[in-house]
XYZ file of C-alpha atoms in Angstrom:
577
model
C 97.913 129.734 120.743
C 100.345 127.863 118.362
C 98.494 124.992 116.528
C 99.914 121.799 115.194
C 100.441 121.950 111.535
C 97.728 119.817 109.557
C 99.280 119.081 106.251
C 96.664 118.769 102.705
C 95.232 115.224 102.405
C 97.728 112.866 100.379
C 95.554 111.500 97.734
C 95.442 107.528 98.152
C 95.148 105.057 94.945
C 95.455 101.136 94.995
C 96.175 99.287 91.475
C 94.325 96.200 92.736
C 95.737 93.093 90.605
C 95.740 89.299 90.216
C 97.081 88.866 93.890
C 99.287 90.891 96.794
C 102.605 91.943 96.131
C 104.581 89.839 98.674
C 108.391 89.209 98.765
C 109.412 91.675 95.770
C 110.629 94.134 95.696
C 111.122 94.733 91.541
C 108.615 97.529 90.793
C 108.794 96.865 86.864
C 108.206 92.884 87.595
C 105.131 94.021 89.820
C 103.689 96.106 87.066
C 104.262 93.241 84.365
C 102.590 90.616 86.551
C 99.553 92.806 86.988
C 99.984 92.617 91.227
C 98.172 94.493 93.436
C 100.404 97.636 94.471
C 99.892 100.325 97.186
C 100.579 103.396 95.057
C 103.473 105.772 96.968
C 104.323 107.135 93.784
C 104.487 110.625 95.166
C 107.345 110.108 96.782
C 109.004 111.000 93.693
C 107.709 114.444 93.718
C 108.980 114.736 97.294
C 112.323 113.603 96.361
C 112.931 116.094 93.400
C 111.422 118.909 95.332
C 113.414 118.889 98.663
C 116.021 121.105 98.999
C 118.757 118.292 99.927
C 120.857 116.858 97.191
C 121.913 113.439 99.605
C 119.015 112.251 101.551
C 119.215 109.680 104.195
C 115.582 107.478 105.258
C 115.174 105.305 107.693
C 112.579 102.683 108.520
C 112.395 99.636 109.932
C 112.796 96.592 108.191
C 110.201 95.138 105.638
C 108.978 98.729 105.790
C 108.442 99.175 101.846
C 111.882 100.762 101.614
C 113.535 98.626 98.607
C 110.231 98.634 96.452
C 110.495 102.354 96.168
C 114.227 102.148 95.895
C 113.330 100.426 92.682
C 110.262 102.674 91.609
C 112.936 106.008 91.859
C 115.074 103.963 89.512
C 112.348 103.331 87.213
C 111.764 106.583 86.994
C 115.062 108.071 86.802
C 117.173 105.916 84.597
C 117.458 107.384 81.184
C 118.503 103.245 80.153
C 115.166 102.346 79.589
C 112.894 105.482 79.700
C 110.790 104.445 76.702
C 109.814 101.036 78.324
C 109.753 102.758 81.682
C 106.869 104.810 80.869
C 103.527 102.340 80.897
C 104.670 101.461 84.525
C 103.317 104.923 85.915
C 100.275 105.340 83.946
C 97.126 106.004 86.072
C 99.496 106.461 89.115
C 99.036 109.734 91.190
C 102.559 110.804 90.074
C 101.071 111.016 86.465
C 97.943 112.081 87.937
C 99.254 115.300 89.820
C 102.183 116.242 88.266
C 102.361 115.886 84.694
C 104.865 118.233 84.604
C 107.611 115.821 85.333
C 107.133 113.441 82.384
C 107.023 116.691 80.235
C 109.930 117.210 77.558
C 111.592 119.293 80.305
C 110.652 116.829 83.221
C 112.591 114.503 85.054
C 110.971 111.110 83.725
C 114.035 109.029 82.196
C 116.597 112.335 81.929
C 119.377 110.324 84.514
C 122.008 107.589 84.551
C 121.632 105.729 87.693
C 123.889 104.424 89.545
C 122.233 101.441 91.843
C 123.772 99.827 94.863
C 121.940 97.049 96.908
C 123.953 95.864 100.086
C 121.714 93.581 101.687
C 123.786 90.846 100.814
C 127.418 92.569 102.029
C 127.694 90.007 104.907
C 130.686 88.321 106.267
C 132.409 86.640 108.742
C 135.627 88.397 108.193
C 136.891 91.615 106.808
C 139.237 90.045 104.130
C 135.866 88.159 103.234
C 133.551 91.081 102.754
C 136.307 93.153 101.211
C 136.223 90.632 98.549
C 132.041 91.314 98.139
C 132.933 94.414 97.802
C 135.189 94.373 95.021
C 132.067 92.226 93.472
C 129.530 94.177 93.703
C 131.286 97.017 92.716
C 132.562 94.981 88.977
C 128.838 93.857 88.631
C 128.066 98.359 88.999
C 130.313 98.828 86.821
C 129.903 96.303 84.206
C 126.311 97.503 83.635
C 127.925 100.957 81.550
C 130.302 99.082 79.843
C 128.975 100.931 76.950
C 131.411 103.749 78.702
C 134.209 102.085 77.229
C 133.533 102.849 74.100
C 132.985 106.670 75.000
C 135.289 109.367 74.024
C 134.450 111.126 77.048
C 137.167 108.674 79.261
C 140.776 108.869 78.579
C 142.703 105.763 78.101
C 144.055 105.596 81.512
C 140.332 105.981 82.933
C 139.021 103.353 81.005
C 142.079 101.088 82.513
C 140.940 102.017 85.505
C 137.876 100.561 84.842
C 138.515 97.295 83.267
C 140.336 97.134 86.519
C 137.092 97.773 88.814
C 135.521 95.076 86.207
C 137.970 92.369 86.787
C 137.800 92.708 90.115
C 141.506 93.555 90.663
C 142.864 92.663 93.871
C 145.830 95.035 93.367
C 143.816 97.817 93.584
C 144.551 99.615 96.806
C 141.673 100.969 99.287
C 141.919 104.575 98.128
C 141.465 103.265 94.442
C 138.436 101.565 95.938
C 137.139 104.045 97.726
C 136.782 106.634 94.774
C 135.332 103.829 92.053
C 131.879 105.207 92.687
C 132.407 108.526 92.783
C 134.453 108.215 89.434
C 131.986 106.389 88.247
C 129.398 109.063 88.500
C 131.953 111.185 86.951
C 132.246 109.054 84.260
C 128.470 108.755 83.373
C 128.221 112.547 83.975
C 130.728 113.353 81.614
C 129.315 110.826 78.364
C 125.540 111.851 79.314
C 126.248 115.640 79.508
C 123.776 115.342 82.436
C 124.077 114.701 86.153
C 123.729 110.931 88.010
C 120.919 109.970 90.363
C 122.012 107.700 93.267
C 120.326 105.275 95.005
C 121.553 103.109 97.957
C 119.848 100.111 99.754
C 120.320 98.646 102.794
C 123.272 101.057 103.557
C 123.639 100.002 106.717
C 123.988 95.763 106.352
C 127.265 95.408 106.095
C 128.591 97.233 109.342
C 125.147 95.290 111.323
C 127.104 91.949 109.972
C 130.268 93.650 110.792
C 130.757 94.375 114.918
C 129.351 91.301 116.146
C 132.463 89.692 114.060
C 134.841 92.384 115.239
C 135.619 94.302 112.136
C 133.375 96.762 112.598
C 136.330 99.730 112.684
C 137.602 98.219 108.969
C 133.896 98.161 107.991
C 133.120 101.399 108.983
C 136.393 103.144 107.766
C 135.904 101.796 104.474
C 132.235 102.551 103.985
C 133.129 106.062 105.447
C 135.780 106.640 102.887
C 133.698 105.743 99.940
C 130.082 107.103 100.862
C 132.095 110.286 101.291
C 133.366 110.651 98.408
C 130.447 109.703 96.931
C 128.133 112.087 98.535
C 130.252 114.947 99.682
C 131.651 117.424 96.784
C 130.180 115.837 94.172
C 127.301 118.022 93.557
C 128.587 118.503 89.963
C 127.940 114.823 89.052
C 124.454 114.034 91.307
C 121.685 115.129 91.061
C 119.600 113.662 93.777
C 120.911 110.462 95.849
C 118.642 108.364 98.368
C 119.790 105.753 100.567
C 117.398 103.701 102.928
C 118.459 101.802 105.824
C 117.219 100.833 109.274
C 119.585 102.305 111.930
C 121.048 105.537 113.107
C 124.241 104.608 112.500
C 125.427 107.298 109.893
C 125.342 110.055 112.293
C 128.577 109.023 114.134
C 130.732 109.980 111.050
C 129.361 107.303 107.744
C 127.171 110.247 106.305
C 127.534 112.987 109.038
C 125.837 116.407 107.289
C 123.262 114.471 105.399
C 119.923 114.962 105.950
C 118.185 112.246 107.991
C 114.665 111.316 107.480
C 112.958 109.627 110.303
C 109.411 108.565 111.608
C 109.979 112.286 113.161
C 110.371 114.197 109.851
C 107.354 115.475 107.482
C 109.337 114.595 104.355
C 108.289 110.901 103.202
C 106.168 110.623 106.075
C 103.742 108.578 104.349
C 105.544 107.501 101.968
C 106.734 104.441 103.423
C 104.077 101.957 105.479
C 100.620 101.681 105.047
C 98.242 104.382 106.065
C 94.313 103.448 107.669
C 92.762 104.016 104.227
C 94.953 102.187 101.526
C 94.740 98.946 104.325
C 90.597 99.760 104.138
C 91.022 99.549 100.572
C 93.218 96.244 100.348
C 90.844 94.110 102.355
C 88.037 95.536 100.305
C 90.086 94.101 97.302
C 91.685 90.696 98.815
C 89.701 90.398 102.731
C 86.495 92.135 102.263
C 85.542 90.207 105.389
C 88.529 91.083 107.534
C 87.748 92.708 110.766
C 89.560 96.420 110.267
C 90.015 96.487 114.091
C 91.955 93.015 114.653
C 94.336 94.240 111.933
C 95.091 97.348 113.472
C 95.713 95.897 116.504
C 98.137 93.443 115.285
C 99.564 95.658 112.245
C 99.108 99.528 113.448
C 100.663 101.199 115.785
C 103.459 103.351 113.973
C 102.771 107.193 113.649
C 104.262 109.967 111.309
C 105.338 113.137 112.047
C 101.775 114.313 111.164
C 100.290 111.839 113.650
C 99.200 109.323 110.870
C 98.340 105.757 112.135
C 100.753 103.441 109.933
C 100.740 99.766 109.278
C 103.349 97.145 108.762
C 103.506 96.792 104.879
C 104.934 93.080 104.771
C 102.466 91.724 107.435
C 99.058 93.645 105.713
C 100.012 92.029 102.407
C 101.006 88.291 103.975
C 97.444 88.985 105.390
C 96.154 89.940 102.166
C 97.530 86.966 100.187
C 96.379 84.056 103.256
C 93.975 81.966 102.551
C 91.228 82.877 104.895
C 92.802 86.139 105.809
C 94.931 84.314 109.054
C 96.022 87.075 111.566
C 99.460 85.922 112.515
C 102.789 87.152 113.131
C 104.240 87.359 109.776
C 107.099 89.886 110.619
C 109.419 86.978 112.050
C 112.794 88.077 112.728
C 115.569 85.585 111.759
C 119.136 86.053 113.359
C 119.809 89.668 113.179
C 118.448 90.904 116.441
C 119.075 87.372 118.284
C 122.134 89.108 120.649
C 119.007 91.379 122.270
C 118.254 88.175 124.245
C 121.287 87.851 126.404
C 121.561 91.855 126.391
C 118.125 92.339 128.209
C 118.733 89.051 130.809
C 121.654 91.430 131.818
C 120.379 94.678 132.640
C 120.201 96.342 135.303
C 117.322 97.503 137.120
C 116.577 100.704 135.518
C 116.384 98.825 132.098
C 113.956 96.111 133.292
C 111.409 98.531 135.433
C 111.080 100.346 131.786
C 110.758 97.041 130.292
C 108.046 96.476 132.740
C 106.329 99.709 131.912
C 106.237 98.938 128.406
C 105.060 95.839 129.177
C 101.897 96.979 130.908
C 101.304 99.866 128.149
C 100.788 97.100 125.905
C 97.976 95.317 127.693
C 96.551 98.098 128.976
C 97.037 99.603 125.019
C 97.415 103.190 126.982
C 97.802 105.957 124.780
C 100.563 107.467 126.695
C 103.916 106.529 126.399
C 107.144 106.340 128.660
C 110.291 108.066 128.371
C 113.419 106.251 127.547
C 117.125 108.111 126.735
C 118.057 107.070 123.258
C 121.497 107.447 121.261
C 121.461 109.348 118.215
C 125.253 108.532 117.908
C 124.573 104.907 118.127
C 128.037 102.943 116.231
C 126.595 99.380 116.885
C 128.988 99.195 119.943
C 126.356 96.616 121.780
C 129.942 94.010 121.468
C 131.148 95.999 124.307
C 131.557 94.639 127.494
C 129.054 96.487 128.960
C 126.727 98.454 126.769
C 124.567 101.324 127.652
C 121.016 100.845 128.238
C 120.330 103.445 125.596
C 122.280 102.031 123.021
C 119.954 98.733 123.410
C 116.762 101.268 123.391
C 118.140 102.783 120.026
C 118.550 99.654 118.140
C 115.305 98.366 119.399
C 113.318 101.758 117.980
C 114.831 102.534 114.897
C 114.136 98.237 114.486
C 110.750 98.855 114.070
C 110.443 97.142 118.108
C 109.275 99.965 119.450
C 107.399 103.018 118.116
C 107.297 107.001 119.387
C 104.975 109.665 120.351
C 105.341 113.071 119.304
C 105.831 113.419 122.749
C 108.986 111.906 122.412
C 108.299 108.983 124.130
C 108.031 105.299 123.032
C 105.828 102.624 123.044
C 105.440 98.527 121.907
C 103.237 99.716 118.613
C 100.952 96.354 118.225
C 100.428 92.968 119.130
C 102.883 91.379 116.698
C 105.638 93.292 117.722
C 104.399 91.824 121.213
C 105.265 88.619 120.450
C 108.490 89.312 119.388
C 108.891 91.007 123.113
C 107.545 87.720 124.120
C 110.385 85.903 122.547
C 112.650 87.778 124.143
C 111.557 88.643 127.518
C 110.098 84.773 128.153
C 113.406 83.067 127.637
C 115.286 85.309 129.913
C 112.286 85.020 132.550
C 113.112 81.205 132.379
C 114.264 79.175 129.835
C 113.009 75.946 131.183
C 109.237 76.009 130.848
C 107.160 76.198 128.068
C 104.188 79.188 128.329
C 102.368 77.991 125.545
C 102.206 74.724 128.128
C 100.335 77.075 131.196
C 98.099 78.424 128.867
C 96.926 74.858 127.606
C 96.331 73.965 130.968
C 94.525 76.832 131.878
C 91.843 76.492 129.193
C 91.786 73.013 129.378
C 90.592 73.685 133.166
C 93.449 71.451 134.746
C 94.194 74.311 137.286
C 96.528 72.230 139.172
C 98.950 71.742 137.056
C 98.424 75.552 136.168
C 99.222 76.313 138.983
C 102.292 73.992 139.255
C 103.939 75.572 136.225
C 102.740 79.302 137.663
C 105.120 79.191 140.845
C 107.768 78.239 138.440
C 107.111 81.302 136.487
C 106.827 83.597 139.926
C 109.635 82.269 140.854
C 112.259 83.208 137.572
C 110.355 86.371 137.331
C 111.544 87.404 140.430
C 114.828 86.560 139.241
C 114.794 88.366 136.599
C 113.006 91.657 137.751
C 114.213 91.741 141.362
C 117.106 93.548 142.643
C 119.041 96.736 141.844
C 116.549 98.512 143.993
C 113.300 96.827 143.016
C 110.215 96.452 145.656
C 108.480 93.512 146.004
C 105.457 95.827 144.513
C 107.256 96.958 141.336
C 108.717 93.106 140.487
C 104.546 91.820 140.971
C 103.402 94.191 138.381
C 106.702 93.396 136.613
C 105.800 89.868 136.600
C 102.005 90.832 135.760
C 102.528 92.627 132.516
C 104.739 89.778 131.422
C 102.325 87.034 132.639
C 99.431 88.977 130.822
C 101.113 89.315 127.680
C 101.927 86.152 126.950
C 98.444 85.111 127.881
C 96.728 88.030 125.655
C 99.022 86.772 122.977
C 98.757 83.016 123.196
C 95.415 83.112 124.012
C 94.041 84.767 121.197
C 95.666 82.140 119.174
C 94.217 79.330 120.722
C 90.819 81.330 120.433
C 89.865 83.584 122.986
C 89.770 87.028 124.141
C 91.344 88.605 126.754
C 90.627 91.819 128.906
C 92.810 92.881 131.830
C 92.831 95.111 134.405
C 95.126 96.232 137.446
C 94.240 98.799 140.748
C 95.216 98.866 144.417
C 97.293 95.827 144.395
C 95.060 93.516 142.512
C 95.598 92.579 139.222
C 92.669 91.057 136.835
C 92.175 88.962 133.839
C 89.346 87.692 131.638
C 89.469 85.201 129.252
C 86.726 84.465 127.028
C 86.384 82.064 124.108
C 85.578 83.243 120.846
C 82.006 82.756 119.340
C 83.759 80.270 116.695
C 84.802 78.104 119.765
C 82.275 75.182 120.930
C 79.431 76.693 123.765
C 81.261 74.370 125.949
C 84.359 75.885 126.234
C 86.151 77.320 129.842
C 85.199 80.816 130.563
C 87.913 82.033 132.901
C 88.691 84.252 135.559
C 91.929 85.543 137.385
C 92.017 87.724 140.261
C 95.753 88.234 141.341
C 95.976 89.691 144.680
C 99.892 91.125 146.338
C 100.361 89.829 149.295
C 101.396 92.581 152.690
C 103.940 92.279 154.499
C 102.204 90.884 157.132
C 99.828 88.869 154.975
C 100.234 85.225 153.829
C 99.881 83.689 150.122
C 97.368 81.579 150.625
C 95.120 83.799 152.807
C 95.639 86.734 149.547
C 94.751 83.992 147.260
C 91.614 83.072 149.024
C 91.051 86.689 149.077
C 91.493 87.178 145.607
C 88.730 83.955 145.025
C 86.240 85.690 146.863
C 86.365 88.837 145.336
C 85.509 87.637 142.165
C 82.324 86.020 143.729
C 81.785 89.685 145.427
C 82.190 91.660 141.748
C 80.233 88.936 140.161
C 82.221 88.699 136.962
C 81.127 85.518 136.201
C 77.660 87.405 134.832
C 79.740 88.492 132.309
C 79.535 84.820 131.237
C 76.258 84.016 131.062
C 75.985 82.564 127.830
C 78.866 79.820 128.624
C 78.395 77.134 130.577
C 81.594 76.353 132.503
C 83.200 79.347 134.163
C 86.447 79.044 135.942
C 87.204 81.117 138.641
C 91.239 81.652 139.884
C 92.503 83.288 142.773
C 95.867 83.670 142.959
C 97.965 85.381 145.870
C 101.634 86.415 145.120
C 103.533 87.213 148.037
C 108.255 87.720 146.742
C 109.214 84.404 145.078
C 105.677 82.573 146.433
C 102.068 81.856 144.860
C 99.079 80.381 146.081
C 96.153 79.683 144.000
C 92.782 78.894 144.584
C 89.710 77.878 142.718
């Protein structure tokens, strides 16, 4: 019988500092201000030993991907090697392989060549071409030294004041073979190959389709990454871009080797693993609850099956005052089009919605299966994009997380809300949940149940037709309903447990012990109406069969209880209490 491979334990090491490292991403600066930092030093052993020259990794955003960016360059770049070297004592890179700072090592032997293009973003092509040509003068400018070298022939070093200027004569294909050159150039005055290092490859065509340039964009970037990357082994040594999406497999960097949440290389290397987020609350929480944070922070796994955290939200955690368990991964602008997308789909696309959904609040192991796009070109402009293009952008996001199975899941409750955000507004625009969950712990069940057969009402809306029963749009509406009461109502202080079988549907809420004794215990019973059956006579159903399971035992120590019974029958509600 074949057995999964286990791989040797990756040694874990913390340089606790003055405070968390949050919102840089400078590994020098971090060292010099003596801030705490998760040590994924390793990963520079990994890089020099795998087999691929150009390596490709992708993660989702705030994932720890531009802090290691910087710690390769650190390492690499032969600029400042003798300052460079105090930044990796006691680090397991020194620790376990000495060899590489060794007078035949790799510590400091390589002119980098550094390219950040988070801030390539335009509103027209003209516009961005012009960033370009800006961030390619600042590249350059940093080896002016190379004018100086006899290594470039007058004509190349023309060429280069030209790049410097920013010359606006220059043509594309004199554009398009500056950084390639340029690693030519470096190679040829050095007498030793370039290391390259990319971030955020993928920014500039994400700002590009929803403007409509994306073919310019993505011809451009095409032309110059391959260059770059492609027959060029004599000048690079080792070259590492990060990014978020898939995009680089239809034609940007086709034959490079991808690195995914799939792949044993860097698996750990980027996120958080269960021990180094033990060890920062020790350091900055020691009286965190381990649990809570995994289930608002965990919820990623690596090809080896290793629970992984959110790096940005554990270290906003880390650095709160009182160790606040929020959602600190906000997203600002970038996915915003997903709203309108998933009000549109079809019916196939919302009954998986659904089922994600209900895996989140029922936190089953077991995923669902949903067709992704490995070719994904960010065509979501189209008139009518596939549902699997939508599923792509949403996984490789960070939005939704996969089994080795191969099938995908909503990782953790912060990521929740974010579904919430989404889903809520396209369920109905015009109320306010945060408003029914106020009334519901207040105890004001009338209005409750006012604003409640407003919200079965747009549900069905929104999860009905295309082939949808009047069964699969209740539980639709259920998992939504649920969510947004698991996730608003643990920050208004309570906790929530949830249930559903043969039609019913259940829900607990109780108040935290940090909440006054007087505070609403509740109880929902939600009860699906037959055909032959009537909403009100369900929801007095529903009533009594909380008095018949006696959940209100579980509240002993409270003392007010509220007891709902609410019958759903299509577009109609009844409650009754």
């Amino acid at each position: 019988m074949e057995t999964a491979y286990t791989p040797p334990p990756t040694p874990v090491n913390i340089r606790s500092g003055l405070r968390p490292t949050v919102g840089d991403s400078s590994f020098p600066v971090i060292s010099q201000e003596r801030r705490t930092f998760v040590d994924k030093s390793l990963l520079i052993a990994e890089v020099i030993d795998n087999a691929s020259v150009v390596s490709l990794i992708l993660r989702p955003r705030r994932f720890g991907k531009s802090l290691n960016l910087s710690m390769l360059k650190t390492f690499f770049d032969l600029e400042e090697s003798g300052l460079n070297r105090v930044y990796f004592q006691d680090l397991l890179i020194e620790r376990h392989r000495p060899d590489l700072f060794g007078w035949n090592g790799h510590f400091g032997q390589y002119p980098v060549v550094y390219l950040d293009l988070k801030d390539i973003r335009a509103r027209t092509w003209s516009h961005m071409l012009n960033q370009i040509r800006g961030l390619l003068a600042r590249t350059y400018t940093k080896f002016y030294y190379l004018l100086d070298s006899s290594a470039l022939d007058d004509c190349e070093k023309k060429y280069f004041d030209r790049i410097c200027e920013k010359d606006k004569t220059l043509n594309m294909a004199e554009l398009n073979m500056c950084l390639q050159r340029l690693t030519e150039y470096l190679t040829r005055h050095h007498s030793q190959q370039c290391v390259v290092l990319v971030d955020e490859y993928d920014t500039p065509l994400q700002s590009a389709h929803p403007e409509g340039f994306y073919e310019d964009a993505s011809l451009f970037f095409h032309s110059m990454f391959s260059m770059l990357l492609k027959g060029n082994g004599v000048n690079i040594y080792k070259a590492v871009l990060v990014g978020i999406t898939h995009a680089a497999k239809s034609n940007l960097l086709s034959d490079t080797m991808i690195h995914t949440f799939k792949d044993y290389t860097f698996s750990d290397k980027f996120g958080f693993t269960s021990q180094e987020v033990g060890m920062l609350l020790k350091v900055h929480q020691p009286k965190m609850d381990m649990e809570a944070v995994k289930s608002w922070y965990c919820g990623y796994r690596s090809a080896y099956d290793l629970a992984l955290f959110n790096p940005w939200s554990i270290m906003c955690l880390c650095s709160s005052f009182g160790g606040i368990i929020q959602n600190y991964w906000v997203e600002s602008g970038s996915t915003a089009r997903i709203i309108p997308l998933i009000a549109s789909r079809g019916h196939h696309f919302k009954e998986s919605l659904s089922m994600l959904l209900g895996h989140r609040i029922s936190q089953n192991p077991i995923g669902i299966h949903l067709r992704v796009n490995d070719n994904l070109r960010y065509n979501l402009s189209l008139p009518k994009p596939e549902d699997e293009d939508i599923w792509t952008l949403l996984c490789f996001a960070g939005y939704l997380a996969m089994l080795k199975d191969g099938t995908f899941y909503i990782p953790n409750m912060e990521i929740s809300i974010e579904w919430l955000d989404w889903v809520l507004p396209s369920v109905n625009p015009r109320y306010s949940f945060q408003n029914i969950v106020e009334h519901l712990i207040c105890g004001d069940i009338l209005e409750f149940a006012r604003f409640l057969a407003e919200v079965v009402e747009s549900s069905f809306s929104f999860f009905d037709g295309d082939g949808s029963s009047v069964v699969q749009t209740t539980q639709a509406f259920y998992n939504t309903f649920v969510l947004g009461i698991m996730v608003l109502g643990r920050d208004t202080g309570y906790d929530i447990e949830s249930n559903d079988e043969d039609g019913r549907f259940g829900v607990l809420l109780r108040p935290q012990q940090h909440l006054p004794r007087d505070s609403l215990g509740i109880i929902l019973e939600f009860k699906n109406a037959r055909e032959t059956e009537d909403a009100d006579v369900v929801a007095r159903q529903a009533f009594e069969l909380i008095r018949e399971k006696k959940d209100a035992k579980r509240f002993v120590d409270l003392e007010n209880v509220c007891e709902v019974g609410i019958g759903l029958k299509g577009k109609m509600c009844s409650v009754q209490f």
